[in-house]
PDB file of C-alpha atoms in Angstrom:
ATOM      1  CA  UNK A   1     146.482 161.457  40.970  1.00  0.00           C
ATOM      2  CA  UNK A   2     148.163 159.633  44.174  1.00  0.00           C
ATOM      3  CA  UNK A   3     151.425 158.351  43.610  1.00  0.00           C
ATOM      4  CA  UNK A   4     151.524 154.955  44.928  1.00  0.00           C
ATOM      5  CA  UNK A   5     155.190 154.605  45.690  1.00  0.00           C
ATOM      6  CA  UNK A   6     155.358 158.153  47.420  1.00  0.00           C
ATOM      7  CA  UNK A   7     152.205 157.768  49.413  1.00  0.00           C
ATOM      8  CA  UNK A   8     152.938 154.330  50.929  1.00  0.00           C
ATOM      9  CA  UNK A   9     156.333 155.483  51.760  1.00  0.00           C
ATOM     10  CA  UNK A  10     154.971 158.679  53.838  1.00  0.00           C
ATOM     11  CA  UNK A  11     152.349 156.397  55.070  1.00  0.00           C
ATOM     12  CA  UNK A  12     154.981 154.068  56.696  1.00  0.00           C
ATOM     13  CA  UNK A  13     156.567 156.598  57.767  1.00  0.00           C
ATOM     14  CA  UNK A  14     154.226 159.528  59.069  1.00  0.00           C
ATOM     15  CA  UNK A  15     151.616 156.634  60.565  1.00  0.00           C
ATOM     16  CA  UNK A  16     153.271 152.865  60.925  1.00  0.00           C
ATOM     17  CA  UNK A  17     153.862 151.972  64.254  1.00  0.00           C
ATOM     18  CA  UNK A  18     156.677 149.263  64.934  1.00  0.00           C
ATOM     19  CA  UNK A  19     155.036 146.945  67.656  1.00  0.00           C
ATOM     20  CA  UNK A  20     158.549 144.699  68.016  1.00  0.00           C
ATOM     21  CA  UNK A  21     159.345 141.544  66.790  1.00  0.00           C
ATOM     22  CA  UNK A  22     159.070 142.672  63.027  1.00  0.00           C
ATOM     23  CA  UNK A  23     155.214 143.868  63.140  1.00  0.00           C
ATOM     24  CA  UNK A  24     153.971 146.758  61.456  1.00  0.00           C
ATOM     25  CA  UNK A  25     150.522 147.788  62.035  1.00  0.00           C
ATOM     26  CA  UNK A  26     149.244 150.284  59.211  1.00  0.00           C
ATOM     27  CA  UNK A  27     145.763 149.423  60.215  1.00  0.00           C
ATOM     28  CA  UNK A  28     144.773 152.379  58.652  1.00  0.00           C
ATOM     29  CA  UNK A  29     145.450 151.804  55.390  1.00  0.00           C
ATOM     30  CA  UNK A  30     145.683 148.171  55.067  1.00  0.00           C
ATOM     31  CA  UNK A  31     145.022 145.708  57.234  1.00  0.00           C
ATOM     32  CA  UNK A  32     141.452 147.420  58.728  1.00  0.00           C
ATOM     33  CA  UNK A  33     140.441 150.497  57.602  1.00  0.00           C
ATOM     34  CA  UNK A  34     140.753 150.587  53.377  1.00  0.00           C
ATOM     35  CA  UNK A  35     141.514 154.078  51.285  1.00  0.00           C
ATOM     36  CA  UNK A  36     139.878 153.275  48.089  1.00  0.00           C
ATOM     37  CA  UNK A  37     141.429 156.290  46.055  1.00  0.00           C
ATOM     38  CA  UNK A  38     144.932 155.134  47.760  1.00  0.00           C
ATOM     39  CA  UNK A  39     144.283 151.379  46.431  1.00  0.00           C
ATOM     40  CA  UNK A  40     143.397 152.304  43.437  1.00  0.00           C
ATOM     41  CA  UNK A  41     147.136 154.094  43.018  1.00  0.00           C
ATOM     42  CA  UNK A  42     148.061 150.802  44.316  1.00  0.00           C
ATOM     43  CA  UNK A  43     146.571 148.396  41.889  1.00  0.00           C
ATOM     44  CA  UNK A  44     147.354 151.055  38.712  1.00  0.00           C
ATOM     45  CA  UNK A  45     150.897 150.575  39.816  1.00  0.00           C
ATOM     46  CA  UNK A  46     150.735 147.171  39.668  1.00  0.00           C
ATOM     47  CA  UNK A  47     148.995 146.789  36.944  1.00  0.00           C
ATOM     48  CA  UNK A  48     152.180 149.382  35.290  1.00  0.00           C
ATOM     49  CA  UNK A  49     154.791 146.656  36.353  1.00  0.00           C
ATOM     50  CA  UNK A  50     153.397 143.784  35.271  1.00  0.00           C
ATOM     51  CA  UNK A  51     151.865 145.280  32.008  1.00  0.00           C
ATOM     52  CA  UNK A  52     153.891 142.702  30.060  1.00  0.00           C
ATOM     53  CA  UNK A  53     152.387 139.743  31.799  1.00  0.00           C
ATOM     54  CA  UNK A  54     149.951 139.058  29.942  1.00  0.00           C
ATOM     55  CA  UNK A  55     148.126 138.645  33.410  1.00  0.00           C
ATOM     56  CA  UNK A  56     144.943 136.435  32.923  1.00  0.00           C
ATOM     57  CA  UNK A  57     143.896 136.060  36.399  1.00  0.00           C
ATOM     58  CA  UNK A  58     145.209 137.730  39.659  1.00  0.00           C
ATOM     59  CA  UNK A  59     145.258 135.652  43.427  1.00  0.00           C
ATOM     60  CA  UNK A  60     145.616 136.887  47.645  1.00  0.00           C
ATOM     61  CA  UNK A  61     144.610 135.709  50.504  1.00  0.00           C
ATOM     62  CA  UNK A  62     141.896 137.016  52.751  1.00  0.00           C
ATOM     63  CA  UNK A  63     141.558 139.459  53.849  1.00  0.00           C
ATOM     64  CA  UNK A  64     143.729 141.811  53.389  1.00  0.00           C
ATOM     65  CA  UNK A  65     145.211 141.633  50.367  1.00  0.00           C
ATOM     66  CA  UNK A  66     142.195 141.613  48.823  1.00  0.00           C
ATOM     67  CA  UNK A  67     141.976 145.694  48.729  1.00  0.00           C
ATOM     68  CA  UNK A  68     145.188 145.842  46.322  1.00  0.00           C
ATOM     69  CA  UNK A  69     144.478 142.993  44.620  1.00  0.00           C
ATOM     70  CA  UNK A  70     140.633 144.119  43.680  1.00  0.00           C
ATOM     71  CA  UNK A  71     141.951 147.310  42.435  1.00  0.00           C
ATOM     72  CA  UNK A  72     144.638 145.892  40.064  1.00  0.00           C
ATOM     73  CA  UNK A  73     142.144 143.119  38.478  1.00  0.00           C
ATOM     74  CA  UNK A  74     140.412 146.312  37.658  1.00  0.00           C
ATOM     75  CA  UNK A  75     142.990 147.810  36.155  1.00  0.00           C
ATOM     76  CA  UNK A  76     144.674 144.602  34.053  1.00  0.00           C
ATOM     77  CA  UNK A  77     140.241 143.823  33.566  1.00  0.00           C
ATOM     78  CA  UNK A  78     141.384 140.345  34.722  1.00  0.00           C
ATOM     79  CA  UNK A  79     138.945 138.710  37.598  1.00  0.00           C
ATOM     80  CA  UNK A  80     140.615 138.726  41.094  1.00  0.00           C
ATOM     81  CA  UNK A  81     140.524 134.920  43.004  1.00  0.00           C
ATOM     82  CA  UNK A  82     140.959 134.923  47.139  1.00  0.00           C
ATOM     83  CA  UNK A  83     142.008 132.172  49.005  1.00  0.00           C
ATOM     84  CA  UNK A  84     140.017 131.678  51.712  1.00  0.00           C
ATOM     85  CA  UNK A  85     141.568 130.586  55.046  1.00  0.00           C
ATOM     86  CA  UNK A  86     138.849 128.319  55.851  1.00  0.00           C
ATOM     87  CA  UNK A  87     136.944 126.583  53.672  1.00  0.00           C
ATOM     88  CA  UNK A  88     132.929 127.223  53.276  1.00  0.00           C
ATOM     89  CA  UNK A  89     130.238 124.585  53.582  1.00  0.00           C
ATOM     90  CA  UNK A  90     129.413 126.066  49.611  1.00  0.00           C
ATOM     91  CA  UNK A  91     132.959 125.390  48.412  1.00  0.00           C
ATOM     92  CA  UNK A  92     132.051 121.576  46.651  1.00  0.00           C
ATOM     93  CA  UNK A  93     133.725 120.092  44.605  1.00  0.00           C
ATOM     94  CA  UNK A  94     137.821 120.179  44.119  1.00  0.00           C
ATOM     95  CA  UNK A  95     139.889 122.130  45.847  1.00  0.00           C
ATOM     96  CA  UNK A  96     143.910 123.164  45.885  1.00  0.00           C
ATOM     97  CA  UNK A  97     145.173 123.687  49.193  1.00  0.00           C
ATOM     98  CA  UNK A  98     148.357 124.802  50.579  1.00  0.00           C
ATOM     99  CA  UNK A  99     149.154 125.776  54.635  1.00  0.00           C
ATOM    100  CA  UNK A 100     151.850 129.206  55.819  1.00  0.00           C
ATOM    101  CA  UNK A 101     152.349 129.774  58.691  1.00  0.00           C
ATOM    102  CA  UNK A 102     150.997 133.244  59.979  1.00  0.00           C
ATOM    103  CA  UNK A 103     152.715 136.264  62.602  1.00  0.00           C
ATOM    104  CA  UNK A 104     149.867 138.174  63.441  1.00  0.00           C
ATOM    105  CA  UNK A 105     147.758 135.275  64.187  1.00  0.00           C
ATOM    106  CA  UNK A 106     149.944 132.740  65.394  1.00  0.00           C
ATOM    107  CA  UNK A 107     150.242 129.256  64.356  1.00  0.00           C
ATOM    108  CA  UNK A 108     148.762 128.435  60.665  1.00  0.00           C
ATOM    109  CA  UNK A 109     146.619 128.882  58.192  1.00  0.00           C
ATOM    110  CA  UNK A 110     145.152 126.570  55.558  1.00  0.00           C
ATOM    111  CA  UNK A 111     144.601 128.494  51.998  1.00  0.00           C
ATOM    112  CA  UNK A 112     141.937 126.960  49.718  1.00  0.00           C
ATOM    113  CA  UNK A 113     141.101 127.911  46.652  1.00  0.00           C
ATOM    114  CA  UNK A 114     138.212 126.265  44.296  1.00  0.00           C
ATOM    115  CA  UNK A 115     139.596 124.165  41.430  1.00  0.00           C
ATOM    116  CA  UNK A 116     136.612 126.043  39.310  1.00  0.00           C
ATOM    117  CA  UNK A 117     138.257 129.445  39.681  1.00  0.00           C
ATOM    118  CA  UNK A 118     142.080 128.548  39.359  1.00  0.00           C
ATOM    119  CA  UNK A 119     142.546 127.654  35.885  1.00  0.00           C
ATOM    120  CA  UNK A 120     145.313 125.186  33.765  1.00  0.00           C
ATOM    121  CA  UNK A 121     146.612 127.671  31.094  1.00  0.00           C
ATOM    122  CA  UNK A 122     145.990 130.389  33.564  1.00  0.00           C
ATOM    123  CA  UNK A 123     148.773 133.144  33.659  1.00  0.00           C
ATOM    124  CA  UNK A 124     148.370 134.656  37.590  1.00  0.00           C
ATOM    125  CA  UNK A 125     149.534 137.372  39.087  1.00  0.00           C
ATOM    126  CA  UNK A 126     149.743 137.119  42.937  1.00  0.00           C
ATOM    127  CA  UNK A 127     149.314 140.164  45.042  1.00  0.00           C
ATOM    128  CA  UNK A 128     149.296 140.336  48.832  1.00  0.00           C
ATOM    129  CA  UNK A 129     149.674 143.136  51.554  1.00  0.00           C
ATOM    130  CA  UNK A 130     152.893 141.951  53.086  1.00  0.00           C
ATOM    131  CA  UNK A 131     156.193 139.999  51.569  1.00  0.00           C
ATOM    132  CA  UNK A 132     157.887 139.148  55.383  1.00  0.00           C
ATOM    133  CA  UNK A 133     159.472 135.866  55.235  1.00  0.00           C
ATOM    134  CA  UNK A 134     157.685 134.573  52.376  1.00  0.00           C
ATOM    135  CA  UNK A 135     155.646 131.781  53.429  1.00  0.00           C
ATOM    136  CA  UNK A 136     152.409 133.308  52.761  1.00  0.00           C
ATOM    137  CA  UNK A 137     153.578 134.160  48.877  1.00  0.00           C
ATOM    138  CA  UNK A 138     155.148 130.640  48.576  1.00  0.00           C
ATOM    139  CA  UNK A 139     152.069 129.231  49.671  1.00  0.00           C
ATOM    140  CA  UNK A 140     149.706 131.180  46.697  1.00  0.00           C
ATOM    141  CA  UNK A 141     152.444 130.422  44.504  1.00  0.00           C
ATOM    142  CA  UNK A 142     152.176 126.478  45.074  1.00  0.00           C
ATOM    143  CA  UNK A 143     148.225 126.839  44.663  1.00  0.00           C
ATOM    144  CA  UNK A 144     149.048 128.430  41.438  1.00  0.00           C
ATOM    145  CA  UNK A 145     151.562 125.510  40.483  1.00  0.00           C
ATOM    146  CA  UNK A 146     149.429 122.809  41.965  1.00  0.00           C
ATOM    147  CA  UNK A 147     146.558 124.205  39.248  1.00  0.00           C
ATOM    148  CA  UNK A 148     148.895 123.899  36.154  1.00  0.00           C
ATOM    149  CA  UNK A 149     149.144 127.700  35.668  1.00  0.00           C
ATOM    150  CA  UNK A 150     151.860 129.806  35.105  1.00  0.00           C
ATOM    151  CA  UNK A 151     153.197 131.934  37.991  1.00  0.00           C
ATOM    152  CA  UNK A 152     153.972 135.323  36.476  1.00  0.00           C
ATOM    153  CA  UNK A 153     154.741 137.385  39.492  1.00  0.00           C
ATOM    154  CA  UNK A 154     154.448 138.982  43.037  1.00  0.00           C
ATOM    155  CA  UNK A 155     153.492 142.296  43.832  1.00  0.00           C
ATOM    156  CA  UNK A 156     153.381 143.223  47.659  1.00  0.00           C
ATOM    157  CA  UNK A 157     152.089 146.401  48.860  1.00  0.00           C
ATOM    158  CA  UNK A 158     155.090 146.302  51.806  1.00  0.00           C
ATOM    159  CA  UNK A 159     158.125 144.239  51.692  1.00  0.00           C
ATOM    160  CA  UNK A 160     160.441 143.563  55.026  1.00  0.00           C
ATOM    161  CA  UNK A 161     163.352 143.029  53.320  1.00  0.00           C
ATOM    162  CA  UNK A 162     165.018 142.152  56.207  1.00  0.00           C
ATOM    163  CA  UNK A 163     162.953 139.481  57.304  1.00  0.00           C
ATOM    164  CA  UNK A 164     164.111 137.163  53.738  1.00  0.00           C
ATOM    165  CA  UNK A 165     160.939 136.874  52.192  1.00  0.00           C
ATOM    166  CA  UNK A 166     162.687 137.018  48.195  1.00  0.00           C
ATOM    167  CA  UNK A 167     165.842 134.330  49.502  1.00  0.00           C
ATOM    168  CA  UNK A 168     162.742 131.927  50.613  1.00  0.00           C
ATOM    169  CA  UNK A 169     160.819 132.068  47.465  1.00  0.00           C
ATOM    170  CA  UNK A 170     164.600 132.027  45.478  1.00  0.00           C
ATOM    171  CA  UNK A 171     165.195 128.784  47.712  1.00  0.00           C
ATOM    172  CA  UNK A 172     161.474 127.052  47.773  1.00  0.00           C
ATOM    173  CA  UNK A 173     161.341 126.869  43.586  1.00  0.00           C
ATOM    174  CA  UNK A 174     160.001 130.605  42.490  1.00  0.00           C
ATOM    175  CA  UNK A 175     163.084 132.318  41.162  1.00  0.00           C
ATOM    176  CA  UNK A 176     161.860 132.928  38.086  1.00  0.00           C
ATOM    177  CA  UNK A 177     159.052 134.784  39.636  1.00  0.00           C
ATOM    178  CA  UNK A 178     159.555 138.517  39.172  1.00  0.00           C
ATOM    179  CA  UNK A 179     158.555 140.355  42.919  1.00  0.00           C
ATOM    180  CA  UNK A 180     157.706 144.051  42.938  1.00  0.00           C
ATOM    181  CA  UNK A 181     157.306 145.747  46.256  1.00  0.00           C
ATOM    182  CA  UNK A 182     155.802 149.170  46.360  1.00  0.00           C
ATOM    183  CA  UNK A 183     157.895 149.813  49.653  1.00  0.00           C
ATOM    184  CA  UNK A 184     160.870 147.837  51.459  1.00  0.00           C
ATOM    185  CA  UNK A 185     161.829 148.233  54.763  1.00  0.00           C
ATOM    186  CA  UNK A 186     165.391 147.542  55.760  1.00  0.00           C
ATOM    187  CA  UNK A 187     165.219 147.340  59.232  1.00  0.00           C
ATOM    188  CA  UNK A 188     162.810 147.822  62.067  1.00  0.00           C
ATOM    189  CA  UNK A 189     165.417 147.671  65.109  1.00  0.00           C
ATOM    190  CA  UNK A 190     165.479 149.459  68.404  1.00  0.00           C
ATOM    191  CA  UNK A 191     161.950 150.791  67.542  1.00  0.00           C
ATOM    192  CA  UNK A 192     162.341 153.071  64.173  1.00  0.00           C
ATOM    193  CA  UNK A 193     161.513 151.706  60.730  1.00  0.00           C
ATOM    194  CA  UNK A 194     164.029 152.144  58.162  1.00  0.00           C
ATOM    195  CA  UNK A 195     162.872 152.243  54.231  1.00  0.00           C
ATOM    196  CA  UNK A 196     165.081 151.185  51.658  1.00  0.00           C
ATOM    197  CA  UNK A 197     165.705 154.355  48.992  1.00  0.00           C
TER     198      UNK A 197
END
């Protein structure tokens, strides 16, 4: 059995690359290549921390936080929503949008999610890749808000600590939201990534 914690920690550490201004590519794990034994640790730890929950329906955004998410859905048995970053020609009917802005892309991106699979009543459990500066998570948690259901946490596969993300959410309405991060990084100067013990 892979321990989530300890593997995403050597990961970062054996394998992510610091490409400046705060990036971290772990393509191969995350963000384009996809160890399903590895996100299945993932989602079982998630699914661990927010046990008490009482999780009823679990959001990301595409695409890659869909990987963790997916595997913790399975492991609460709670269906898994994505927000889609553009919306389809088959998405009728309402809608709750929100906008963050994104890093890797540049400029921003416009999450939508179906009114039909965001529920009033519905207790969700958000779960993305990366918690940087927090837009991104603020963002899913609006959607959330905006569809009368409860916010009942965060989980983040990585967290750059030092890049704010949990002040932003504190400051933008969601400090009641409990945020687990299966890794934090400290600091990515001068080249190195630093993890938080």
């Amino acid at each position: 059995m892979i321990n989530a914690v300890e593997y995403i920690r050597h990961f970062i550490s054996a394998e992510g690359r610091n490409l400046g201004n705060g990036i971290l590519k772990v393509d191969a794990l995350l963000n384009h290549q996809i160890l399903p034994e590895v996100m299945q640790a993932f989602g079982q730890e998630f699914a661990r921390r927010f046990a008490s929950q009482r999780v009823t329906r679990i959001l990301t955004a595409e695409i890659s936080g869909i990987a963790p998410a997916v595997m913790t859905g399975l492991a609460l048995n709670v269906p898994v929503v994505y927000a889609r970053k553009k919306r389809p020609v088959t998405m009728s009917g309402p809608v709750y949008l929100a906008e963050a802005a994104s890093r890797t892309k540049g400029g921003t991106n416009e999450l939508v999610v179906s009114a039909e699979f965001l529920l009033a009543g519905d207790r969700v459990l958000v779960i993305d890749d990366f918690l940087a500066r927090g837009q991104t998570s603020a963002a899913l948690l609006n959607l959330v808000r905006e569809a009368g259901a409860t916010p009942v946490g965060l989980g983040c596969v990585v967290e750059k600590a030092f890049e704010g993300g949990r002040a932003y959410l504190h400051a933008n309405g969601f400090a009641e939201v409990s945020v687990e991060s299966l890794a934090s990084i400290l600091s990515m100067d001068d080249g190195k990534i630093v993890l938080a013990d």
